[in-house]
Coordinates of C-alpha atoms in Angstrom, one line a residue:
Chain A
M1 CA 42.4 -57.0 -22.5
H2 CA 39.1 -58.3 -21.2
Q3 CA 36.2 -56.6 -22.9
R4 CA 33.0 -56.2 -21.0
R5 CA 29.9 -57.5 -22.6
P6 CA 27.2 -54.8 -23.0
C7 CA 24.6 -57.1 -21.4
G8 CA 25.4 -60.4 -19.7
T9 CA 22.9 -63.3 -20.3
R10 CA 21.8 -63.4 -16.7
A11 CA 21.4 -59.6 -16.6
C12 CA 19.4 -59.6 -19.8
L13 CA 17.1 -62.4 -18.5
I14 CA 16.4 -60.4 -15.3
L15 CA 15.7 -57.3 -17.3
L16 CA 13.3 -59.2 -19.5
L17 CA 11.5 -60.7 -16.5
L18 CA 11.2 -57.3 -14.9
T19 CA 9.9 -55.7 -18.1
A20 CA 7.4 -58.5 -18.5
G21 CA 6.4 -58.1 -14.8
F22 CA 5.7 -54.4 -15.3
A23 CA 3.8 -55.0 -18.6
F24 CA 1.5 -57.5 -17.0
H25 CA 1.1 -55.7 -13.7
P26 CA -2.6 -55.1 -13.2
G27 CA -3.3 -51.4 -13.6
A28 CA -0.2 -50.6 -15.6
A29 CA -2.1 -50.9 -18.8
D30 CA -5.3 -49.2 -17.6
T31 CA -3.6 -46.3 -15.7
A32 CA -3.3 -43.4 -18.2
T33 CA -0.3 -41.1 -18.0
L34 CA -0.2 -37.4 -18.2
R35 CA 3.0 -35.4 -18.8
L36 CA 2.5 -31.9 -17.3
G37 CA 4.8 -29.0 -17.6
E38 CA 5.0 -26.2 -15.1
I39 CA 6.7 -22.8 -15.6
N40 CA 7.0 -20.4 -12.7
P41 CA 9.4 -17.7 -11.4
L42 CA 11.1 -19.8 -8.7
T43 CA 14.0 -17.4 -8.5
G44 CA 14.3 -13.6 -9.2
R45 CA 12.0 -10.8 -8.0
F46 CA 8.8 -12.9 -8.1
A47 CA 10.3 -15.9 -6.5
A48 CA 8.0 -15.8 -3.4
H49 CA 4.9 -15.7 -5.7
G50 CA 6.3 -18.5 -7.9
A51 CA 7.1 -20.7 -4.9
A52 CA 3.6 -20.3 -3.6
L53 CA 2.1 -21.3 -7.0
H54 CA 4.5 -24.2 -7.3
R55 CA 3.5 -25.7 -4.0
G56 CA -0.2 -25.6 -5.0
I57 CA 0.6 -27.3 -8.3
Q58 CA 2.8 -29.9 -6.5
L59 CA 0.1 -30.7 -4.1
A60 CA -2.5 -31.2 -6.8
V61 CA -0.2 -33.6 -8.7
E62 CA 0.7 -35.6 -5.6
E63 CA -3.0 -36.0 -4.8
A64 CA -3.8 -37.2 -8.3
N65 CA -1.0 -39.7 -8.2
A66 CA -2.1 -41.0 -4.8
S67 CA -5.7 -41.4 -6.1
G68 CA -4.5 -43.8 -8.8
T69 CA -6.8 -42.7 -11.6
L70 CA -4.0 -40.9 -13.5
R71 CA -0.2 -41.2 -13.4
V72 CA 1.1 -37.7 -13.6
T73 CA 4.7 -36.7 -14.2
L74 CA 5.4 -33.1 -13.5
A75 CA 8.4 -31.2 -15.2
T76 CA 9.0 -27.9 -13.5
R77 CA 11.0 -25.1 -15.0
D78 CA 12.1 -21.8 -13.5
D79 CA 11.7 -18.7 -15.7
E80 CA 13.7 -16.5 -13.3
A81 CA 11.0 -13.8 -13.9
R82 CA 12.5 -13.3 -17.3
P83 CA 10.4 -13.5 -20.5
D84 CA 13.3 -15.0 -22.6
R85 CA 13.7 -17.8 -20.0
A86 CA 9.9 -18.4 -20.0
V87 CA 9.9 -18.8 -23.7
A88 CA 12.9 -21.2 -23.7
A89 CA 11.2 -23.3 -20.9
A90 CA 8.0 -23.4 -22.9
E91 CA 9.8 -24.5 -26.0
E92 CA 11.7 -27.2 -24.2
L93 CA 8.6 -28.6 -22.4
T94 CA 6.4 -28.6 -25.5
T95 CA 8.9 -29.9 -28.1
R96 CA 11.5 -31.9 -26.3
L97 CA 9.5 -33.3 -23.4
R98 CA 6.2 -33.2 -25.3
V99 CA 4.0 -32.4 -22.3
A100 CA 0.3 -32.6 -22.8
A101 CA -0.4 -29.3 -21.0
L102 CA 1.3 -26.3 -19.3
V103 CA 0.4 -24.7 -16.0
G104 CA 1.8 -21.8 -13.9
G105 CA 2.9 -18.2 -14.6
Y106 CA 2.9 -15.0 -12.6
V107 CA 2.4 -11.6 -14.2
D108 CA 1.5 -11.1 -17.9
T109 CA 5.1 -10.2 -19.0
L110 CA 5.8 -13.9 -18.4
V111 CA 2.4 -15.5 -19.1
G112 CA 2.1 -13.7 -22.5
P113 CA 5.2 -15.2 -24.1
I114 CA 4.4 -18.7 -22.7
S115 CA 1.0 -18.5 -24.2
E116 CA 2.4 -17.7 -27.6
V117 CA 4.6 -20.8 -27.6
A118 CA 1.7 -22.9 -26.3
E119 CA -0.6 -21.8 -29.1
R120 CA 2.1 -22.4 -31.7
Q121 CA 2.8 -25.9 -30.4
K122 CA -1.0 -26.6 -29.9
V123 CA -0.5 -27.4 -26.2
P124 CA -3.1 -26.1 -23.7
Y125 CA -1.8 -23.6 -21.1
V126 CA -3.6 -22.8 -17.9
A127 CA -2.2 -19.5 -16.5
T128 CA -2.4 -19.3 -12.7
A129 CA -2.1 -15.5 -12.3
S130 CA -2.8 -13.3 -15.3
L131 CA -4.9 -10.2 -16.0
D132 CA -4.0 -8.6 -19.4
E133 CA -7.2 -8.4 -21.3
R134 CA -5.5 -8.6 -24.6
L135 CA -4.4 -12.2 -23.9
T136 CA -7.9 -13.5 -24.1
Q137 CA -8.9 -11.3 -27.1
R138 CA -6.5 -13.0 -29.5
G139 CA -8.9 -15.9 -30.3
Y140 CA -6.3 -18.4 -29.0
R141 CA -7.8 -21.9 -28.5
Y142 CA -5.1 -23.2 -26.2
F143 CA -5.0 -20.4 -23.6
F144 CA -7.0 -20.6 -20.3
R145 CA -6.6 -18.7 -17.1
I146 CA -8.2 -18.8 -13.7
S147 CA -8.1 -15.1 -12.8
H148 CA -9.2 -12.0 -14.8
L149 CA -9.1 -8.3 -14.7
R150 CA -12.8 -7.6 -14.3
A151 CA -12.9 -9.3 -10.9
Y152 CA -10.2 -6.9 -9.6
V153 CA -11.9 -3.8 -11.1
D154 CA -15.4 -4.8 -9.8
S155 CA -14.2 -5.4 -6.2
M156 CA -11.8 -2.5 -5.9
V157 CA -14.0 0.1 -7.5
G158 CA -17.1 -1.4 -5.8
I159 CA -15.7 -0.8 -2.3
V160 CA -14.6 2.7 -3.2
Q161 CA -18.0 3.7 -4.6
E162 CA -20.2 1.9 -2.1
V163 CA -18.3 2.0 1.2
F164 CA -15.6 4.7 1.0
K165 CA -17.6 7.2 -1.1
P166 CA -14.6 9.7 -1.5
Q167 CA -14.4 12.9 -3.6
S168 CA -11.0 12.0 -5.0
V169 CA -8.8 9.0 -5.3
A170 CA -5.1 8.7 -6.2
I171 CA -3.9 5.7 -8.2
L172 CA -0.3 4.6 -8.3
F173 CA 0.4 1.6 -10.4
S174 CA 3.3 -0.7 -11.4
A175 CA 4.5 -0.7 -15.0
T176 CA 3.3 -4.2 -15.9
P177 CA 0.6 -4.8 -18.5
G178 CA -1.9 -6.2 -16.0
A179 CA -1.4 -3.5 -13.4
S180 CA -1.5 -0.7 -16.0
Q181 CA -4.8 -2.0 -17.5
L182 CA -6.3 -2.4 -14.1
A183 CA -5.4 1.2 -13.2
R184 CA -6.9 2.5 -16.5
R185 CA -10.1 0.6 -16.0
Q186 CA -10.4 1.8 -12.4
R187 CA -9.9 5.4 -13.5
E188 CA -12.6 5.1 -16.2
R189 CA -15.1 3.6 -13.8
L190 CA -14.3 6.2 -11.0
E191 CA -14.5 9.1 -13.4
Q192 CA -17.8 7.8 -14.7
A193 CA -19.1 7.9 -11.1
R194 CA -17.8 11.5 -10.8
V195 CA -15.0 10.6 -8.5
Q196 CA -11.9 12.7 -9.2
V197 CA -8.5 11.0 -9.9
P198 CA -6.0 13.8 -9.5
V199 CA -2.9 11.5 -9.3
F200 CA -2.5 8.7 -11.8
E201 CA 1.1 7.6 -11.8
M202 CA 3.0 4.7 -13.1
F203 CA 6.3 3.5 -11.5
T204 CA 8.8 0.7 -11.9
S205 CA 8.1 -2.0 -9.3
G206 CA 11.0 -2.5 -6.8
I207 CA 12.0 1.2 -6.4
A208 CA 13.2 2.1 -3.0
D209 CA 11.9 5.7 -2.8
F210 CA 8.2 6.5 -3.2
T211 CA 8.6 9.8 -1.4
P212 CA 8.1 12.1 -4.5
L213 CA 5.0 10.2 -5.6
L214 CA 3.5 10.1 -2.1
A215 CA 4.2 13.9 -1.8
R216 CA 2.1 14.3 -5.0
V217 CA -0.7 12.2 -3.4
R218 CA -0.6 14.3 -0.2
D219 CA -0.5 17.6 -2.2
S220 CA -3.5 16.5 -4.3
G221 CA -5.7 16.1 -1.2
A222 CA -6.8 12.6 -2.3
E223 CA -8.7 10.7 0.4
V224 CA -8.1 7.2 -0.9
L225 CA -4.9 5.7 -2.4
I226 CA -5.2 2.7 -4.7
A227 CA -1.8 0.9 -5.1
D228 CA -2.0 -1.4 -8.1
T229 CA 1.3 -3.1 -7.4
F230 CA 2.9 -6.1 -5.7
F231 CA 3.4 -7.1 -2.1
A232 CA 7.0 -5.8 -1.6
D233 CA 6.1 -2.3 -3.0
H234 CA 3.3 -2.1 -0.5
L235 CA 5.7 -2.7 2.4
V236 CA 8.0 0.1 1.3
M237 CA 5.2 2.5 0.3
V238 CA 3.2 2.1 3.6
R239 CA 6.3 2.7 5.7
Q240 CA 7.0 5.9 3.7
L241 CA 3.4 7.0 4.0
R242 CA 3.9 6.9 7.7
A243 CA 7.2 8.7 7.7
L244 CA 5.7 11.5 5.6
E245 CA 2.5 11.4 7.7
V246 CA 0.3 11.2 4.7
N247 CA -3.1 10.6 6.4
L248 CA -5.4 8.8 4.0
K249 CA -8.9 7.6 4.7
A250 CA -8.0 4.3 3.0
F251 CA -5.1 2.5 1.4
L252 CA -6.2 -0.2 -1.0
G253 CA -3.6 -2.6 -2.5
A254 CA -4.2 -4.8 -5.4
F255 CA -1.8 -7.7 -5.3
G256 CA 0.0 -9.5 -2.5
M257 CA -1.7 -7.9 0.5
E258 CA -2.7 -11.4 1.6
F259 CA 1.0 -12.3 2.3
P260 CA 1.4 -12.9 6.1
E261 CA 4.5 -10.7 6.0
V262 CA 2.3 -7.6 5.5
V263 CA 1.0 -8.1 9.0
R264 CA 4.3 -9.3 10.4
D265 CA 6.7 -6.7 8.9
L266 CA 4.5 -3.6 9.0
G267 CA 3.3 -4.1 12.6
P268 CA 1.0 -1.2 13.6
S269 CA 1.6 0.5 10.2
G270 CA -0.2 -2.4 8.6
Q271 CA -3.3 -2.0 10.6
F272 CA -6.5 -1.0 8.7
L273 CA -4.9 -1.4 5.3
F274 CA -7.3 -2.8 2.6
G275 CA -6.3 -5.4 -0.1
T276 CA -7.7 -8.0 -2.4
T277 CA -7.7 -11.7 -2.2
G278 CA -9.1 -14.6 -4.2
W279 CA -9.4 -17.0 -1.3
E280 CA -8.3 -17.2 2.4
P281 CA -8.3 -20.1 4.7
G282 CA -11.7 -20.0 6.4
T283 CA -13.2 -17.6 3.8
T284 CA -14.8 -19.8 1.2
E285 CA -17.3 -19.5 -1.6
P286 CA -20.6 -21.1 -0.5
G287 CA -20.6 -24.8 -1.6
T288 CA -16.8 -25.1 -1.5
E289 CA -16.3 -25.3 2.3
A290 CA -15.4 -29.0 2.4
A291 CA -13.0 -28.7 -0.6
S292 CA -11.4 -25.7 1.0
R293 CA -10.9 -27.4 4.4
A294 CA -9.4 -30.5 2.6
F295 CA -7.0 -28.2 0.7
V296 CA -5.9 -26.4 3.9
D297 CA -5.4 -29.7 5.7
G298 CA -3.5 -31.3 2.8
Y299 CA -1.3 -28.3 2.4
R300 CA -0.4 -28.2 6.1
R301 CA 0.4 -31.9 6.1
R302 CA 2.6 -31.6 3.1
F303 CA 4.4 -28.3 3.7
G304 CA 3.9 -27.7 7.4
T305 CA 2.5 -24.2 7.0
Q306 CA -0.8 -22.4 6.3
P307 CA -1.3 -22.1 2.6
P308 CA -0.9 -18.6 1.1
P309 CA -3.8 -17.6 -1.2
L310 CA -1.6 -17.7 -4.2
A311 CA -0.9 -21.4 -3.6
M312 CA -4.6 -21.9 -4.2
H313 CA -4.3 -20.4 -7.7
G314 CA -1.5 -23.0 -8.5
Y315 CA -3.6 -25.8 -7.0
V316 CA -6.7 -24.8 -9.0
G317 CA -4.8 -24.4 -12.2
A318 CA -3.3 -27.9 -11.9
R319 CA -6.7 -29.4 -10.8
A320 CA -8.3 -28.0 -13.9
I321 CA -5.9 -29.8 -16.2
L322 CA -6.0 -33.0 -14.1
A323 CA -9.8 -33.0 -14.2
A324 CA -9.8 -32.4 -18.0
A325 CA -7.3 -35.2 -18.4
E326 CA -9.3 -37.7 -16.3
R327 CA -11.9 -38.1 -19.1
A328 CA -9.3 -39.3 -21.5
A329 CA -7.7 -41.3 -18.7
S330 CA -10.7 -43.5 -18.4
R331 CA -9.7 -44.8 -21.9
G332 CA -6.4 -46.0 -20.4
R333 CA -3.7 -44.4 -22.5
E334 CA -1.3 -41.4 -22.6
V335 CA -3.4 -38.2 -22.4
G336 CA -2.5 -35.9 -25.3
P337 CA -2.8 -32.1 -25.7
E338 CA -6.1 -32.3 -27.6
D339 CA -7.7 -34.4 -24.9
V340 CA -6.8 -31.8 -22.3
R341 CA -8.0 -28.9 -24.4
L342 CA -11.4 -30.5 -25.1
G343 CA -11.7 -31.3 -21.4
L344 CA -10.9 -27.8 -20.4
Q345 CA -13.4 -26.3 -22.8
S346 CA -16.2 -28.3 -21.3
L347 CA -15.0 -28.3 -17.7
D348 CA -17.4 -27.6 -14.9
L349 CA -15.5 -28.3 -11.6
T350 CA -16.0 -27.3 -8.0
T351 CA -12.7 -26.3 -6.7
P352 CA -11.8 -24.9 -3.2
L353 CA -11.4 -21.5 -4.9
Q354 CA -14.6 -21.4 -6.9
R355 CA -16.8 -23.2 -9.4
L356 CA -14.5 -23.4 -12.5
Q357 CA -15.8 -23.1 -16.0
F358 CA -14.0 -21.4 -18.9
D359 CA -15.8 -19.2 -21.5
S360 CA -15.0 -19.4 -25.2
R361 CA -12.0 -17.0 -24.7
G362 CA -10.5 -19.1 -21.9
E363 CA -11.6 -16.8 -19.0
A364 CA -12.8 -18.3 -15.8
K365 CA -16.5 -17.4 -15.7
H366 CA -17.0 -17.4 -11.9
Y367 CA -13.7 -15.7 -10.7
R368 CA -14.2 -13.1 -7.9
R369 CA -11.9 -11.0 -5.8
L370 CA -12.7 -10.1 -2.2
I371 CA -11.6 -7.1 -0.2
V372 CA -10.0 -7.8 3.1
Q373 CA -8.9 -5.4 5.8
I374 CA -6.1 -6.0 8.3
Q375 CA -7.7 -5.8 11.7
G376 CA -5.4 -6.9 14.6
S377 CA -3.5 -10.0 13.5
T378 CA -6.2 -11.2 11.0
R379 CA -7.6 -10.2 7.7
V380 CA -11.3 -9.6 7.7
V381 CA -13.3 -9.9 4.5
V382 CA -15.3 -6.6 4.3
Y383 CA -16.5 -6.6 0.7
P384 CA -18.6 -7.7 -1.2
P385 CA -21.4 -7.7 1.4
D386 CA -22.5 -11.3 0.6
R387 CA -19.0 -12.6 1.5
A388 CA -18.2 -10.2 4.3
T389 CA -17.1 -11.6 7.7
G390 CA -16.8 -8.3 9.4
K391 CA -17.3 -4.5 9.1
P392 CA -14.7 -2.2 7.5
I393 CA -13.0 0.4 9.7
Y394 CA -13.2 3.5 7.7
P395 CA -11.7 6.1 7.7
M396 CA -8.4 4.6 8.9
P397 CA -7.2 6.4 12.0
P398 CA -4.4 9.0 11.4
W399 CA -0.8 7.8 11.9
D400 CA -0.3 9.6 15.3
K401 CA -3.4 7.8 16.7
R402 CA -2.0 4.3 16.1
Chain B
M1 CA 25.7 -6.7 0.3
V2 CA 22.7 -9.0 0.1
L3 CA 24.6 -11.5 2.3
G4 CA 25.1 -8.8 4.9
A5 CA 21.4 -7.9 4.6
Y6 CA 20.4 -11.4 5.4
V7 CA 22.7 -11.5 8.4
G8 CA 21.3 -8.2 9.6
E9 CA 17.7 -9.3 9.1
H10 CA 18.4 -12.5 11.2
L11 CA 20.1 -10.6 14.0
W12 CA 17.1 -8.1 14.0
R13 CA 14.4 -10.8 13.9
L14 CA 16.0 -13.3 16.3
A15 CA 17.8 -11.0 18.7
G16 CA 16.3 -7.6 18.1
W17 CA 19.6 -6.0 17.0
S18 CA 19.3 -2.6 15.4
P19 CA 20.6 -2.5 11.8
I20 CA 23.4 -0.2 12.8
L21 CA 24.5 -2.5 15.6
A22 CA 24.4 -5.4 13.2
M23 CA 26.8 -3.7 10.7
P24 CA 30.1 -5.2 12.0
L25 CA 28.8 -8.7 12.2
A26 CA 27.1 -8.4 8.7
A27 CA 30.5 -7.2 7.4
L28 CA 32.2 -10.4 8.4
P29 CA 30.8 -13.1 6.1
A30 CA 31.0 -10.7 3.1
M31 CA 34.6 -10.0 3.9
L32 CA 35.5 -13.7 4.1
L33 CA 33.7 -14.3 0.8
A34 CA 35.6 -11.5 -0.9
V35 CA 39.0 -12.8 0.5
A36 CA 38.1 -16.3 -0.7
S37 CA 37.6 -15.0 -4.2
R38 CA 41.2 -13.8 -4.3
P39 CA 42.7 -17.0 -5.7
L40 CA 40.1 -17.0 -8.5
L41 CA 40.8 -13.4 -9.4
A42 CA 44.5 -14.0 -9.3
R43 CA 44.2 -16.6 -12.2
V44 CA 42.3 -14.2 -14.5
G45 CA 44.4 -13.3 -17.5
E46 CA 44.3 -10.3 -19.8
P47 CA 42.1 -8.4 -20.6
F48 CA 41.8 -8.4 -16.8
V49 CA 39.0 -5.9 -16.5
L50 CA 36.7 -7.6 -18.9
R51 CA 37.4 -11.1 -17.7
S52 CA 37.1 -10.2 -14.0
I53 CA 33.7 -8.6 -14.7
V54 CA 32.5 -11.8 -16.4
L55 CA 34.0 -13.9 -13.6
T56 CA 32.3 -11.8 -10.8
F57 CA 29.0 -11.8 -12.7
G58 CA 29.1 -15.7 -12.8
A59 CA 30.1 -15.7 -9.2
S60 CA 27.1 -13.5 -8.3
L61 CA 24.7 -15.9 -10.0
L62 CA 26.2 -18.7 -7.9
I63 CA 25.9 -16.7 -4.7
Q64 CA 22.3 -15.8 -5.6
S65 CA 21.5 -19.5 -5.9
G66 CA 23.3 -20.3 -2.6
L67 CA 21.4 -17.5 -0.8
Q68 CA 18.1 -18.8 -2.2
T69 CA 18.9 -22.3 -0.9
A70 CA 19.9 -20.9 2.5
F71 CA 17.3 -18.2 3.1
T72 CA 14.5 -19.1 0.5
A73 CA 13.1 -16.5 -1.8
D74 CA 10.9 -14.9 0.8
F75 CA 11.0 -11.1 1.0
R76 CA 12.8 -9.9 4.1
L77 CA 12.7 -6.4 5.6
I78 CA 14.1 -5.1 8.8
A79 CA 11.1 -3.2 10.2
A80 CA 13.1 -1.6 13.0
P81 CA 10.6 0.0 15.5
G82 CA 10.3 3.7 15.1
W83 CA 12.5 3.9 11.9
D84 CA 9.4 4.5 9.8
R85 CA 8.4 7.5 11.9
G86 CA 9.0 10.9 10.3
I87 CA 10.6 14.0 11.8
S88 CA 10.6 17.6 10.5
L89 CA 13.9 18.8 9.1
F90 CA 14.1 22.3 7.6
G91 CA 10.3 22.2 6.9
A92 CA 10.4 18.7 5.2
R93 CA 9.3 15.4 6.6
V94 CA 12.1 12.8 6.6
A95 CA 12.0 9.2 7.9
R96 CA 14.0 8.8 11.1
G97 CA 15.5 5.5 9.7
R98 CA 16.7 7.2 6.6
L99 CA 18.5 9.9 8.6
L100 CA 20.1 7.2 10.8
I101 CA 21.2 5.4 7.6
A102 CA 22.7 8.6 6.1
G103 CA 24.5 9.3 9.4
A104 CA 25.9 5.7 9.5
A105 CA 27.0 5.9 5.9
L106 CA 28.7 9.2 6.4
A107 CA 30.5 7.9 9.5
V108 CA 31.8 4.9 7.5
L109 CA 32.9 7.1 4.7
A110 CA 34.8 9.4 7.1
L111 CA 36.6 6.4 8.6
L112 CA 37.5 5.2 5.2
H113 CA 38.8 8.6 4.2
L114 CA 41.0 8.7 7.3
L115 CA 42.3 5.2 6.6
L116 CA 43.2 6.1 3.0
T117 CA 44.8 9.5 3.8
R118 CA 46.2 9.2 7.3
T119 CA 47.6 5.7 7.6
F120 CA 50.6 4.0 6.1
F121 CA 48.3 1.3 4.7
G122 CA 46.2 3.9 3.0
K123 CA 49.3 5.4 1.4
S124 CA 50.5 2.0 0.3
L125 CA 47.1 1.3 -1.2
R126 CA 47.2 4.5 -3.2
A127 CA 50.7 3.8 -4.3
V128 CA 49.8 0.3 -5.6
S129 CA 46.8 1.8 -7.3
L130 CA 49.0 4.4 -9.1
D131 CA 52.0 2.4 -9.9
R132 CA 52.2 -1.3 -8.9
E133 CA 55.7 -1.9 -9.9
G134 CA 57.0 1.3 -8.4
A135 CA 55.2 0.5 -5.1
A136 CA 56.9 -3.0 -5.1
L137 CA 60.3 -1.4 -5.6
A138 CA 59.6 0.8 -2.6
G139 CA 59.1 -2.3 -0.5
I140 CA 55.3 -2.5 -0.6
N141 CA 53.8 -6.0 -1.1
P142 CA 51.1 -5.4 -3.8
A143 CA 49.6 -8.9 -3.3
G144 CA 49.1 -8.2 0.4
V145 CA 47.5 -4.8 -0.4
D146 CA 45.2 -6.6 -2.9
R147 CA 44.1 -9.0 -0.2
V148 CA 43.3 -6.2 2.3
V149 CA 41.5 -4.2 -0.3
L150 CA 39.3 -7.1 -1.2
A151 CA 38.6 -7.7 2.5
L152 CA 37.8 -4.0 3.0
G153 CA 35.6 -3.9 -0.1
G154 CA 33.7 -7.0 1.0
A155 CA 33.3 -5.7 4.6
L156 CA 32.0 -2.4 3.4
A157 CA 29.4 -4.1 1.1
G158 CA 28.4 -6.5 3.9
A159 CA 28.0 -3.6 6.4
T160 CA 25.7 -1.8 4.0
G161 CA 23.4 -4.8 3.9
P162 CA 21.5 -4.2 7.2
L163 CA 21.0 -0.5 6.3
F164 CA 19.7 -1.5 2.8
A165 CA 17.3 -4.1 4.3
S166 CA 15.8 -1.5 6.6
I167 CA 14.5 0.7 3.7
Q168 CA 14.1 -1.9 0.9
Y169 CA 13.0 -5.5 1.0
V170 CA 15.6 -8.1 0.3
T171 CA 15.5 -11.2 -1.9
P172 CA 18.5 -13.2 -3.2
S173 CA 18.5 -11.1 -6.4
A174 CA 18.1 -7.7 -4.6
G175 CA 21.7 -6.7 -5.3
I176 CA 21.2 -6.1 -9.1
G177 CA 19.5 -2.7 -8.7
P178 CA 22.1 -1.2 -6.3
T179 CA 24.9 -2.6 -8.5
L180 CA 23.6 -0.7 -11.5
I181 CA 23.2 2.5 -9.4
A182 CA 26.8 2.0 -8.1
I183 CA 28.0 1.8 -11.7
V184 CA 26.1 4.9 -12.8
L185 CA 27.4 6.8 -9.7
T186 CA 31.0 5.7 -10.2
I187 CA 30.9 7.1 -13.8
F188 CA 29.0 10.2 -12.7
G189 CA 31.2 11.0 -9.7
G190 CA 34.5 10.0 -11.4
V191 CA 36.3 6.7 -11.0
G192 CA 38.5 6.7 -7.9
S193 CA 37.1 9.8 -6.3
M194 CA 35.3 9.5 -2.9
S195 CA 34.2 13.1 -2.9
G196 CA 32.9 12.7 -6.4
L197 CA 30.9 9.7 -5.4
L198 CA 29.4 11.6 -2.4
L199 CA 28.6 14.7 -4.4
G200 CA 27.3 12.7 -7.4
G201 CA 25.1 10.6 -5.1
L202 CA 23.6 13.7 -3.5
L203 CA 23.1 15.5 -6.8
L204 CA 21.5 12.5 -8.6
G205 CA 19.3 11.7 -5.7
L206 CA 18.0 15.2 -5.4
A207 CA 17.5 15.5 -9.2
E208 CA 15.6 12.2 -9.4
G209 CA 13.4 13.1 -6.4
L210 CA 12.5 16.6 -7.8
A211 CA 11.8 15.2 -11.3
A212 CA 9.5 12.5 -9.9
W213 CA 7.7 15.0 -7.7
A214 CA 7.3 17.6 -10.5
G215 CA 6.7 15.4 -13.5
G216 CA 5.9 11.9 -12.3
A217 CA 7.8 8.6 -11.8
P218 CA 8.9 8.1 -15.4
W219 CA 11.0 11.3 -15.2
R220 CA 13.2 9.8 -12.5
E221 CA 15.3 7.6 -14.8
V222 CA 15.1 10.0 -17.7
T223 CA 16.6 12.8 -15.5
S224 CA 19.4 10.7 -13.9
L225 CA 20.5 9.2 -17.3
G226 CA 20.1 12.5 -19.1
L227 CA 22.3 14.2 -16.5
L228 CA 24.9 11.4 -16.8
L229 CA 25.0 11.8 -20.6
L230 CA 25.3 15.6 -20.3
L231 CA 28.1 15.3 -17.8
L232 CA 30.0 12.7 -19.9
R233 CA 29.6 15.1 -22.9
W234 CA 30.9 18.0 -20.9
R235 CA 33.5 16.2 -18.7
G236 CA 34.4 12.6 -19.7
T237 CA 36.0 11.8 -16.4
G238 CA 33.0 12.5 -14.2
L239 CA 32.3 15.2 -11.7
V240 CA 35.5 15.1 -9.7
G241 CA 37.6 12.7 -11.8
G242 CA 41.1 13.5 -13.1
R243 CA 41.8 14.8 -16.6
A244 CA 41.3 12.1 -19.2
G245 CA 44.3 10.8 -21.0

């Protein structure tokens, strides 16, 4: 029987020539490479959030590759919103694929486990959406994040104290570490300011029936409801507020109020609701206008839609790593984890979101949250005053007047 | 159910169909999917119950991935106009949409009850469920009954979809929560008892709501699972189930 040769002479010659061609190609030797690992919930209950973060990361990587200063390979893994999958993905990316850095993550139940693996494997990790204060109090050297709890507390308590000025506030919060800590900090600050918090209730995100909790809010006489939970819970909660005719002076949601579906799906019920955002197209930190416009244009060209604010978090997380890697890239070799970590520690970068610098614990120094209110088909920034683009409508009209 | 929810959401968004009107069309793809699974289930060996659970769990993961590819992971909600308005009923405020959903669910249950008790097919189905070989000796085709039961189950799950999507947002993985509730309810009400399911659903819902209102949200699950444990201790076959053994 005829046996095939593993490599014919002619084929081997062609292979050799091709290899030589690549090796001597100008730029091949001086373009440094970066292996970047991404972990996000692309399926499961946070899939919409993970998809937004992923697109931002993808855009940043594609821009870096197009610029030619760095050749970046991105390995993306789906954690399915499950901590065990997040750990498995982090182990695979750091040990088998040997990535130089990790990026991504939504909610601390997923970010926390990834950060443990990253620290153990000495691979820097930039979390794109994380709040749990304990994560930056561990003395970890490889953990960085672009959001933090204080920004949420400052903006949400700030508008309550300075604009709403109520006697009593109800707080409902999801049973995640970040949301629970946020609610506790809000209660502390409000009680210090002598604002009563008669309802302070935790619930499991994703429940279909908020009626008993909203009845407690109504019976307590609270004027303002703070909902420290996610986008989909807001949709269900607001519809039930209307059904029960709980007339609040303000509804203030923590996460996901910037999703366009809030306006689309809630219709008139969504009018006058307040929420937080880190960035909105057209609402930029002074000095970042050009970068913000370029991001919006680039995103629209690539994905054909307006970027959701969470995509900006993904973009900035990836941009931080790429900027940190660029210093090592100038030496023309494969960028390693230590190169990225050192670069992140001394980073001072103007991004479309904000100026980005990390403190010694890995927290973004200049991160801020804005308060927006849905007015018509747009979201108007109403707080803090130095970033406001419109005036808040307060109190919200009762349900039967909408 | 999630497939039906997506069909209902599309019909509502693109053509303005009410969730109740969308129920028959939403039932169709779920019914076809259930019938298509029949050859797979027919090949499952003993222990049938355990293996079929594993098989359907695997199939549900595949369906989730398929739904995500087809419809993306975006949250979908049927925000039917007026359904979030409340009306007063015996001194309590109830969402109009929830009342309509309860009415539609009761109507479907009544039809199912009539089908099972007043038609030849219903009697055949119960006969096959009680004694497969005996039913075959009496001239009933058990395999044919299996096919229709699968189709009926799929259709009922699909028809529920638009109703579910009008009170709760839908994602490809949104079926997990209702599946767990269905399992708890089946045990609580008693396997094979429609009246037990209805009574159990009402009792558990009321107990959960009252517990959350009086004690806070964490008491919701504690109450329902506590009641389930108590009931199983007192009556192993559920509220209306037959005598065990």
